[in-house]
Amino acid sequence: MAPLKKLFRGDWPARLLALAQILIGSVAVIGIATVVTLNTYLLLGFAAMQVLIVAGVVLFVVVAMLAQRGMVLEHFGPGETVIRQGDPGRNVYVIKSGTVEIVTTRPDGSMEVADRLGPGDHFGDVALLHHSLPQRFTVRTATPAQIFRISPATFVQLYSNLPEFREYLRQRKEPHLRQLERMK
Amino acid sequence: MFSEIWHQMQGVHGVYLQWGTALEWNILFTFVLCVLILVCIGLSLVLYRGRQTEGNALWLHLLGLCIFPLFLLPFANFTVFEYSKQERFCASCHASMDPYVADMTAPDGKSLAASHYQDRFAPGEECYACHANYGVHGTFTAKLLGLRDAWRELTGTYTVPIKMTLPFPNSLCLKCHNGARNFMKEDSHTDPGGVVARDILEDKTLCTDCHLPGHMIAGQPKGAMKAS
């Protein structure tokens, strides 16, 4: 039950995607069993399961279209990575609930928690605004967390059209960044 | 799979078949595509935990949940379709189908199935050659009936003697015999002018009305030879 719950967390596009994975994955498992054993009942089952492939593909297409939405609420368990140091910066995140840790990797490879952020805080904008710089830190959840993921296009539109928004960001400029810059 | 394929290479009726029939390629592609799909799903679960609907993950999903599955569809269908044409597929339901296999393959068999088998008219695919409208190969309704039969075999709930749901249509015989010399030269098959008789084309007289019964199963009545 627990792994199933884990697969089915998140907003509903994520759940639909998990369903698509289960549908198509099970057809693939039965398919392998079928061609390896050439068992009659597996063969008939495999034939009947072809509709699941169609269902799964349709689900995927729906999800792929939804994922183009400007803002998505994502659900994370504790200890999960939201962004990874070194990845290209793409999205901006705003925390709805929970706590995340800003983790940096020191040159010797060891990890250090540089900061903690909570509801209302955001991260990811610096990497995005600097022409998709690689992320300079890893963000990891400390507790279960709900985080809005804002697409680059949506963010840039807000950023370039609303001077107040720009000002707000500058003031709230990710505090840990200043700290990181001091450390250099 | 490989022992099966090896077995198949030994051939039916001792005839050596070379590796590389359409069926074997399809089995291979089906296998590879299923593995690729599972790899993509597995990778996405590991690499994009909790971020399954994000941009980069979607590219992986495009492969694993869209492109590979769409490729799998025709290969899987072909595999099922071709494999189930084989006599050994029908024969794999021992309880219900064995008497018919035994009747057909008996060296001294007198039924239509047996005399055709003796002619080596469709090596390896004999049952399908006559019963081309049954189960997997038939219409949607036939497919459902095939699944029903599978269920009955599994649960042992079919009744003996097995009855045809629908009468055996002449068209299944005519697809081979129509126009063939041995068939056309026989007056009882043709209307004046040398065309196939209307009654036969319209299933008003069945081939099995005059000819041997399709099968002669021990303990079942319709044993006698009807024509000539």
CSV table of C-alpha atoms in Angstrom, one decimal:
chain,number,residue,atom,x,y,z
A,1,MET,CA,0.0,0.0,0.0
A,2,ALA,CA,2.7,2.5,1.0
A,3,PRO,CA,4.6,2.4,-2.4
A,4,LEU,CA,1.2,2.8,-4.2
A,5,LYS,CA,0.4,5.8,-2.0
A,6,LYS,CA,3.8,7.3,-2.9
A,7,LEU,CA,3.1,6.8,-6.6
A,8,PHE,CA,-0.2,8.5,-6.3
A,9,ARG,CA,0.7,11.7,-4.5
A,10,GLY,CA,0.7,15.1,-5.9
A,11,ASP,CA,-1.8,17.2,-7.8
A,12,TRP,CA,-4.1,15.5,-10.1
A,13,PRO,CA,-2.0,15.6,-13.3
A,14,ALA,CA,0.6,13.8,-11.4
A,15,ARG,CA,-1.9,11.2,-10.3
A,16,LEU,CA,-3.2,10.8,-13.8
A,17,LEU,CA,0.4,10.3,-15.0
A,18,ALA,CA,1.0,7.7,-12.3
A,19,LEU,CA,-2.2,5.9,-13.5
A,20,ALA,CA,-0.8,6.0,-17.1
A,21,GLN,CA,2.4,4.5,-15.8
A,22,ILE,CA,0.6,1.7,-14.0
A,23,LEU,CA,-1.6,0.9,-17.1
A,24,ILE,CA,1.2,0.9,-19.6
A,25,GLY,CA,3.7,-0.7,-17.2
A,26,SER,CA,1.4,-3.6,-16.5
A,27,VAL,CA,0.8,-4.2,-20.2
A,28,ALA,CA,4.6,-4.3,-20.6
A,29,VAL,CA,5.1,-6.7,-17.8
A,30,ILE,CA,2.4,-9.0,-19.1
A,31,GLY,CA,3.9,-8.6,-22.6
A,32,ILE,CA,7.3,-9.8,-21.4
A,33,ALA,CA,5.8,-12.7,-19.6
A,34,THR,CA,3.8,-13.5,-22.7
A,35,VAL,CA,6.6,-13.7,-25.2
A,36,VAL,CA,8.9,-15.5,-22.8
A,37,THR,CA,6.4,-18.2,-21.9
A,38,LEU,CA,4.0,-18.1,-24.9
A,39,ASN,CA,1.3,-19.2,-22.4
A,40,THR,CA,-2.2,-19.3,-23.9
A,41,TYR,CA,-3.9,-17.4,-21.1
A,42,LEU,CA,-1.2,-14.7,-20.9
A,43,LEU,CA,-1.5,-14.3,-24.7
A,44,LEU,CA,-5.2,-13.8,-24.5
A,45,GLY,CA,-4.8,-11.5,-21.5
A,46,PHE,CA,-2.1,-9.5,-23.3
A,47,ALA,CA,-4.4,-9.2,-26.4
A,48,ALA,CA,-7.3,-7.9,-24.2
A,49,MET,CA,-5.0,-5.5,-22.4
A,50,GLN,CA,-4.1,-3.6,-25.6
A,51,VAL,CA,-6.9,-1.1,-24.7
A,52,LEU,CA,-5.0,-0.2,-21.6
A,53,ILE,CA,-2.2,1.1,-23.8
A,54,VAL,CA,-4.6,3.4,-25.6
A,55,ALA,CA,-6.0,4.6,-22.3
A,56,GLY,CA,-2.5,5.2,-21.0
A,57,VAL,CA,-1.4,7.1,-24.0
A,58,VAL,CA,-4.5,9.3,-23.9
A,59,LEU,CA,-3.9,10.0,-20.2
A,60,PHE,CA,-0.3,11.0,-21.0
A,61,VAL,CA,-1.4,13.4,-23.7
A,62,VAL,CA,-3.9,15.0,-21.3
A,63,VAL,CA,-1.2,15.4,-18.7
A,64,ALA,CA,1.3,16.7,-21.1
A,65,MET,CA,-1.1,19.4,-22.2
A,66,LEU,CA,-2.0,20.3,-18.6
A,67,ALA,CA,1.7,20.5,-17.7
A,68,GLN,CA,2.0,23.4,-20.0
A,69,ARG,CA,-0.1,25.4,-17.4
A,70,GLY,CA,1.7,28.4,-15.9
A,71,MET,CA,1.4,27.3,-12.3
A,72,VAL,CA,1.2,23.8,-10.7
A,73,LEU,CA,1.0,22.9,-7.1
A,74,GLU,CA,3.4,20.0,-6.3
A,75,HIS,CA,3.3,17.8,-3.3
A,76,PHE,CA,6.6,16.5,-1.7
A,77,GLY,CA,7.3,14.1,1.1
A,78,PRO,CA,10.0,14.9,3.6
A,79,GLY,CA,13.6,14.6,2.3
A,80,GLU,CA,12.8,14.9,-1.4
A,81,THR,CA,14.8,17.0,-3.8
A,82,VAL,CA,13.0,19.8,-5.4
A,83,ILE,CA,15.9,21.2,-7.4
A,84,ARG,CA,19.4,19.8,-7.7
A,85,GLN,CA,22.6,21.8,-7.7
A,86,GLY,CA,24.0,22.0,-11.2
A,87,ASP,CA,20.6,21.5,-13.0
A,88,PRO,CA,19.7,24.3,-15.4
A,89,GLY,CA,17.4,26.8,-13.8
A,90,ARG,CA,13.9,26.6,-15.3
A,91,ASN,CA,11.2,27.2,-12.8
A,92,VAL,CA,10.4,29.5,-9.9
A,93,TYR,CA,9.0,27.9,-6.8
A,94,VAL,CA,6.8,29.4,-4.0
A,95,ILE,CA,6.3,27.5,-0.9
A,96,LYS,CA,2.7,27.0,0.2
A,97,SER,CA,3.3,24.9,3.3
A,98,GLY,CA,6.2,23.0,4.8
A,99,THR,CA,9.8,23.7,5.2
A,100,VAL,CA,12.7,23.2,2.7
A,101,GLU,CA,16.4,23.2,3.2
A,102,ILE,CA,18.9,25.0,1.0
A,103,VAL,CA,21.8,22.6,0.7
A,104,THR,CA,25.2,23.4,-0.8
A,105,THR,CA,27.9,21.0,-1.7
A,106,ARG,CA,31.3,22.1,-0.6
A,107,PRO,CA,34.3,21.6,-2.8
A,108,ASP,CA,35.3,18.5,-0.8
A,109,GLY,CA,31.9,17.0,-1.7
A,110,SER,CA,30.3,17.3,1.8
A,111,MET,CA,26.8,18.8,2.1
A,112,GLU,CA,25.9,21.8,4.3
A,113,VAL,CA,22.5,23.2,5.1
A,114,ALA,CA,22.9,26.9,4.3
A,115,ASP,CA,19.3,28.0,5.0
A,116,ARG,CA,15.7,27.0,5.6
A,117,LEU,CA,12.7,28.5,3.9
A,118,GLY,CA,9.0,28.3,4.9
A,119,PRO,CA,5.6,29.3,3.6
A,120,GLY,CA,5.6,32.4,1.4
A,121,ASP,CA,9.3,32.1,0.5
A,122,HIS,CA,10.4,31.5,-3.0
A,123,PHE,CA,13.4,30.2,-4.8
A,124,GLY,CA,14.7,29.5,-8.3
A,125,ASP,CA,14.3,33.0,-9.6
A,126,VAL,CA,17.9,33.9,-9.6
A,127,ALA,CA,19.0,31.0,-11.7
A,128,LEU,CA,16.2,31.7,-14.1
A,129,LEU,CA,16.8,35.4,-14.5
A,130,HIS,CA,20.4,34.9,-15.1
A,131,HIS,CA,19.9,33.1,-18.4
A,132,SER,CA,19.2,29.8,-16.9
A,133,LEU,CA,22.4,29.6,-14.9
A,134,PRO,CA,22.9,26.2,-13.3
A,135,GLN,CA,21.3,26.0,-9.9
A,136,ARG,CA,23.8,27.0,-7.3
A,137,PHE,CA,22.3,24.9,-4.5
A,138,THR,CA,20.1,21.9,-3.9
A,139,VAL,CA,16.7,22.4,-2.4
A,140,ARG,CA,15.4,19.6,-0.4
A,141,THR,CA,12.2,19.3,1.7
A,142,ALA,CA,12.6,19.0,5.5
A,143,THR,CA,8.9,18.3,6.1
A,144,PRO,CA,6.1,17.3,3.8
A,145,ALA,CA,5.6,20.3,1.6
A,146,GLN,CA,3.3,21.8,-1.0
A,147,ILE,CA,5.1,24.0,-3.4
A,148,PHE,CA,3.8,26.1,-6.4
A,149,ARG,CA,5.9,25.6,-9.5
A,150,ILE,CA,5.7,28.6,-11.8
A,151,SER,CA,6.7,28.2,-15.4
A,152,PRO,CA,9.5,30.4,-16.8
A,153,ALA,CA,7.1,32.1,-19.2
A,154,THR,CA,4.6,33.0,-16.5
A,155,PHE,CA,7.3,34.2,-14.2
A,156,VAL,CA,9.0,36.4,-16.8
A,157,GLN,CA,5.6,37.9,-17.8
A,158,LEU,CA,4.9,38.9,-14.2
A,159,TYR,CA,8.5,40.1,-13.8
A,160,SER,CA,8.6,42.3,-16.8
A,161,ASN,CA,5.1,43.7,-16.5
A,162,LEU,CA,4.8,44.5,-12.8
A,163,PRO,CA,7.5,46.8,-11.4
A,164,GLU,CA,6.0,46.2,-7.9
A,165,PHE,CA,6.6,42.5,-8.3
A,166,ARG,CA,10.1,43.2,-9.3
A,167,GLU,CA,10.7,45.4,-6.4
A,168,TYR,CA,9.1,42.8,-4.0
A,169,LEU,CA,11.5,40.2,-5.3
A,170,ARG,CA,14.5,42.4,-4.9
A,171,GLN,CA,13.5,43.1,-1.3
A,172,ARG,CA,12.9,39.5,-0.4
A,173,LYS,CA,15.8,38.5,-2.5
A,174,GLU,CA,16.5,35.0,-1.4
A,175,PRO,CA,18.2,35.7,1.9
A,176,HIS,CA,20.3,32.7,1.8
A,177,LEU,CA,21.8,34.0,-1.5
A,178,ARG,CA,23.4,36.9,0.3
A,179,GLN,CA,24.7,34.5,2.8
A,180,LEU,CA,26.1,32.3,0.1
A,181,GLU,CA,27.7,35.3,-1.6
A,182,ARG,CA,29.3,36.3,1.7
A,183,MET,CA,30.7,32.8,2.0
A,184,LYS,CA,32.6,33.1,-1.3
B,1,MET,CA,11.0,-18.0,-25.4
B,2,PHE,CA,14.2,-19.2,-26.8
B,3,SER,CA,13.5,-22.9,-26.3
B,4,GLU,CA,10.1,-22.2,-27.9
B,5,ILE,CA,11.7,-20.6,-30.9
B,6,TRP,CA,14.3,-23.4,-31.1
B,7,HIS,CA,11.4,-25.8,-31.0
B,8,GLN,CA,9.8,-23.9,-33.8
B,9,MET,CA,12.9,-23.9,-35.9
B,10,GLN,CA,12.8,-27.7,-35.8
B,11,GLY,CA,9.6,-27.1,-37.6
B,12,VAL,CA,6.2,-28.5,-37.9
B,13,HIS,CA,6.0,-32.0,-39.4
B,14,GLY,CA,9.7,-32.1,-39.3
B,15,VAL,CA,10.1,-29.4,-41.9
B,16,TYR,CA,12.9,-27.2,-41.1
B,17,LEU,CA,11.9,-23.5,-40.8
B,18,GLN,CA,14.5,-20.9,-40.7
B,19,TRP,CA,14.7,-18.3,-38.0
B,20,GLY,CA,13.4,-15.0,-39.1
B,21,THR,CA,9.7,-15.5,-39.9
B,22,ALA,CA,7.5,-12.4,-39.4
B,23,LEU,CA,6.2,-14.0,-36.2
B,24,GLU,CA,9.6,-14.4,-34.7
B,25,TRP,CA,10.6,-10.8,-35.5
B,26,ASN,CA,7.4,-9.6,-33.9
B,27,ILE,CA,8.0,-11.6,-30.8
B,28,LEU,CA,11.4,-10.1,-30.6
B,29,PHE,CA,10.2,-6.5,-31.1
B,30,THR,CA,7.4,-6.9,-28.7
B,31,PHE,CA,9.9,-8.1,-26.1
B,32,VAL,CA,12.3,-5.2,-26.7
B,33,LEU,CA,9.6,-2.6,-26.7
B,34,CYS,CA,8.1,-3.9,-23.4
B,35,VAL,CA,11.6,-3.7,-21.9
B,36,LEU,CA,12.2,-0.2,-23.2
B,37,ILE,CA,8.8,0.9,-21.8
B,38,LEU,CA,9.7,-0.5,-18.3
B,39,VAL,CA,13.1,1.1,-18.5
B,40,CYS,CA,11.6,4.5,-19.2
B,41,ILE,CA,9.1,4.3,-16.5
B,42,GLY,CA,11.7,3.0,-14.0
B,43,LEU,CA,14.1,5.8,-15.0
B,44,SER,CA,11.5,8.5,-14.6
B,45,LEU,CA,10.5,7.2,-11.2
B,46,VAL,CA,14.2,7.3,-10.1
B,47,LEU,CA,15.3,10.5,-11.7
B,48,TYR,CA,12.1,12.6,-11.3
B,49,ARG,CA,10.8,11.5,-8.0
B,50,GLY,CA,7.9,13.8,-7.1
B,51,ARG,CA,8.4,15.9,-10.2
B,52,GLN,CA,6.8,13.6,-12.7
B,53,THR,CA,5.0,16.4,-14.6
B,54,GLU,CA,7.9,18.7,-15.0
B,55,GLY,CA,9.4,19.6,-18.4
B,56,ASN,CA,12.3,17.2,-18.5
B,57,ALA,CA,10.4,14.3,-17.1
B,58,LEU,CA,7.8,14.8,-19.8
B,59,TRP,CA,10.4,14.0,-22.5
B,60,LEU,CA,11.1,10.7,-20.9
B,61,HIS,CA,7.4,10.1,-20.5
B,62,LEU,CA,6.9,10.9,-24.2
B,63,LEU,CA,9.1,7.9,-25.0
B,64,GLY,CA,7.9,5.6,-22.3
B,65,LEU,CA,4.2,6.4,-22.2
B,66,CYS,CA,3.5,7.5,-25.8
B,67,ILE,CA,6.0,6.6,-28.6
B,68,PHE,CA,7.1,3.1,-27.5
B,69,PRO,CA,3.5,2.0,-26.5
B,70,LEU,CA,2.2,3.2,-29.8
B,71,PHE,CA,4.9,1.2,-31.5
B,72,LEU,CA,4.1,-1.7,-29.3
B,73,LEU,CA,0.4,-1.8,-30.3
B,74,PRO,CA,0.9,-3.2,-33.9
B,75,PHE,CA,3.7,-5.5,-32.9
B,76,ALA,CA,1.8,-6.9,-30.0
B,77,ASN,CA,-1.3,-7.4,-32.1
B,78,PHE,CA,0.5,-9.1,-34.9
B,79,THR,CA,2.3,-11.4,-32.4
B,80,VAL,CA,-1.0,-12.4,-30.8
B,81,PHE,CA,-2.7,-12.7,-34.1
B,82,GLU,CA,0.0,-14.8,-35.8
B,83,TYR,CA,0.8,-17.0,-32.9
B,84,SER,CA,-2.8,-17.9,-32.3
B,85,LYS,CA,-3.1,-19.1,-35.9
B,86,GLN,CA,-1.0,-22.1,-35.0
B,87,GLU,CA,-2.4,-25.5,-34.3
B,88,ARG,CA,-0.4,-25.7,-31.1
B,89,PHE,CA,-2.2,-22.6,-29.8
B,90,CYS,CA,-5.6,-24.3,-30.3
B,91,ALA,CA,-4.2,-27.5,-28.9
B,92,SER,CA,-3.0,-25.8,-25.8
B,93,CYS,CA,-6.5,-26.0,-24.4
B,94,HIS,CA,-6.3,-29.7,-23.9
B,95,ALA,CA,-9.5,-30.4,-22.2
B,96,SER,CA,-11.8,-29.0,-24.8
B,97,MET,CA,-9.8,-29.0,-28.0
B,98,ASP,CA,-7.8,-32.2,-27.7
B,99,PRO,CA,-10.5,-34.4,-29.3
B,100,TYR,CA,-10.5,-32.2,-32.4
B,101,VAL,CA,-6.7,-32.2,-32.7
B,102,ALA,CA,-6.7,-36.0,-32.3
B,103,ASP,CA,-9.4,-36.3,-34.9
B,104,MET,CA,-7.6,-34.1,-37.3
B,105,THR,CA,-4.1,-35.7,-36.9
B,106,ALA,CA,-5.2,-39.3,-36.8
B,107,PRO,CA,-3.4,-41.0,-39.7
B,108,ASP,CA,-6.5,-43.0,-40.6
B,109,GLY,CA,-8.9,-40.1,-39.8
B,110,LYS,CA,-12.0,-39.9,-42.0
B,111,SER,CA,-13.3,-36.4,-41.2
B,112,LEU,CA,-12.9,-33.4,-43.4
B,113,ALA,CA,-10.3,-32.0,-41.0
B,114,ALA,CA,-8.3,-35.2,-41.2
B,115,SER,CA,-8.4,-35.5,-44.9
B,116,HIS,CA,-7.3,-31.9,-45.3
B,117,TYR,CA,-4.5,-32.5,-42.7
B,118,GLN,CA,-3.4,-35.5,-44.8
B,119,ASP,CA,-3.1,-33.1,-47.8
B,120,ARG,CA,-0.8,-30.9,-45.8
B,121,PHE,CA,-3.0,-28.0,-46.9
B,122,ALA,CA,-1.8,-25.5,-44.3
B,123,PRO,CA,1.1,-26.9,-42.3
B,124,GLY,CA,1.1,-25.7,-38.7
B,125,GLU,CA,-2.0,-23.5,-39.1
B,126,GLU,CA,-4.6,-26.2,-39.9
B,127,CYS,CA,-7.3,-25.2,-37.4
B,128,TYR,CA,-7.1,-21.6,-38.4
B,129,ALA,CA,-7.2,-22.3,-42.1
B,130,CYS,CA,-10.7,-23.6,-41.7
B,131,HIS,CA,-11.8,-21.7,-38.6
B,132,ALA,CA,-10.6,-18.3,-39.8
B,133,ASN,CA,-13.6,-16.6,-38.1
B,134,TYR,CA,-13.0,-18.0,-34.6
B,135,GLY,CA,-11.9,-16.0,-31.6
B,136,VAL,CA,-8.9,-13.8,-31.9
B,137,HIS,CA,-9.2,-13.8,-35.7
B,138,GLY,CA,-12.9,-13.1,-36.0
B,139,THR,CA,-15.2,-10.1,-35.5
B,140,PHE,CA,-15.4,-8.3,-32.2
B,141,THR,CA,-18.2,-10.6,-31.2
B,142,ALA,CA,-16.1,-13.6,-32.1
B,143,LYS,CA,-13.3,-12.3,-30.0
B,144,LEU,CA,-15.6,-12.0,-27.0
B,145,LEU,CA,-16.9,-15.5,-27.7
B,146,GLY,CA,-13.2,-16.6,-27.8
B,147,LEU,CA,-12.6,-15.0,-24.4
B,148,ARG,CA,-15.8,-16.7,-23.1
B,149,ASP,CA,-14.4,-20.1,-24.4
B,150,ALA,CA,-11.1,-19.4,-22.6
B,151,TRP,CA,-13.0,-18.7,-19.4
B,152,ARG,CA,-15.0,-21.9,-19.8
B,153,GLU,CA,-11.9,-24.0,-20.5
B,154,LEU,CA,-10.3,-22.5,-17.3
B,155,THR,CA,-13.3,-23.2,-15.2
B,156,GLY,CA,-14.3,-26.4,-17.0
B,157,THR,CA,-17.9,-25.1,-17.6
B,158,TYR,CA,-18.3,-25.9,-21.3
B,159,THR,CA,-20.7,-28.7,-22.4
B,160,VAL,CA,-19.8,-31.7,-24.5
B,161,PRO,CA,-20.4,-32.2,-27.4
B,162,ILE,CA,-19.3,-28.7,-28.3
B,163,LYS,CA,-21.7,-27.0,-30.6
B,164,MET,CA,-21.1,-24.3,-33.1
B,165,THR,CA,-22.7,-21.0,-32.0
B,166,LEU,CA,-23.3,-20.2,-35.7
B,167,PRO,CA,-23.4,-22.7,-38.6
B,168,PHE,CA,-20.1,-23.1,-40.4
B,169,PRO,CA,-20.3,-20.7,-43.3
B,170,ASN,CA,-19.5,-22.0,-46.8
B,171,SER,CA,-17.4,-18.9,-47.5
B,172,LEU,CA,-14.7,-20.3,-45.2
B,173,CYS,CA,-14.4,-23.3,-47.5
B,174,LEU,CA,-14.9,-21.4,-50.7
B,175,LYS,CA,-12.0,-19.0,-50.0
B,176,CYS,CA,-9.8,-22.0,-51.0
B,177,HIS,CA,-12.0,-24.1,-53.2
B,178,ASN,CA,-13.9,-21.5,-55.3
B,179,GLY,CA,-12.4,-21.6,-58.8
B,180,ALA,CA,-10.3,-24.6,-58.1
B,181,ARG,CA,-10.4,-27.3,-60.8
B,182,ASN,CA,-11.4,-30.2,-58.5
B,183,PHE,CA,-14.3,-28.2,-57.2
B,184,MET,CA,-15.5,-26.5,-60.4
B,185,LYS,CA,-15.6,-29.8,-62.4
B,186,GLU,CA,-18.2,-31.2,-60.0
B,187,ASP,CA,-21.8,-30.6,-61.3
B,188,SER,CA,-23.4,-30.6,-57.9
B,189,HIS,CA,-21.4,-27.5,-57.1
B,190,THR,CA,-22.3,-25.4,-60.1
B,191,ASP,CA,-25.3,-23.9,-61.7
B,192,PRO,CA,-25.7,-24.2,-65.5
B,193,GLY,CA,-23.0,-22.0,-67.0
B,194,GLY,CA,-20.3,-23.3,-64.8
B,195,VAL,CA,-20.7,-20.7,-62.0
B,196,VAL,CA,-20.8,-21.7,-58.3
B,197,ALA,CA,-24.3,-22.6,-57.4
B,198,ARG,CA,-26.4,-19.8,-55.8
B,199,ASP,CA,-27.5,-22.1,-53.0
B,200,ILE,CA,-23.9,-22.7,-52.0
B,201,LEU,CA,-22.9,-19.1,-52.3
B,202,GLU,CA,-25.9,-18.1,-50.1
B,203,ASP,CA,-25.3,-20.8,-47.5
B,204,LYS,CA,-28.7,-22.4,-48.3
B,205,THR,CA,-26.8,-25.7,-48.9
B,206,LEU,CA,-23.8,-26.3,-46.7
B,207,CYS,CA,-20.7,-28.1,-47.8
B,208,THR,CA,-21.1,-30.3,-44.8
B,209,ASP,CA,-24.7,-31.2,-46.0
B,210,CYS,CA,-23.1,-33.4,-48.7
B,211,HIS,CA,-19.5,-33.9,-47.5
B,212,LEU,CA,-17.9,-35.5,-44.6
B,213,PRO,CA,-18.6,-33.8,-41.2
B,214,GLY,CA,-15.9,-31.4,-40.2
B,215,HIS,CA,-14.9,-33.6,-37.3
B,216,MET,CA,-15.7,-37.1,-36.2
B,217,ILE,CA,-15.3,-37.3,-32.4
B,218,ALA,CA,-15.5,-40.6,-30.8
B,219,GLY,CA,-18.8,-41.1,-29.0
B,220,GLN,CA,-20.5,-38.4,-31.0
B,221,PRO,CA,-23.2,-39.5,-33.5
B,222,LYS,CA,-22.5,-37.8,-36.8
B,223,GLY,CA,-20.0,-40.3,-38.0
B,224,ALA,CA,-21.2,-41.5,-41.4
B,225,MET,CA,-19.7,-40.3,-44.7
B,226,LYS,CA,-22.5,-38.5,-46.6
B,227,ALA,CA,-21.3,-37.9,-50.1
B,228,SER,CA,-20.1,-40.6,-52.5
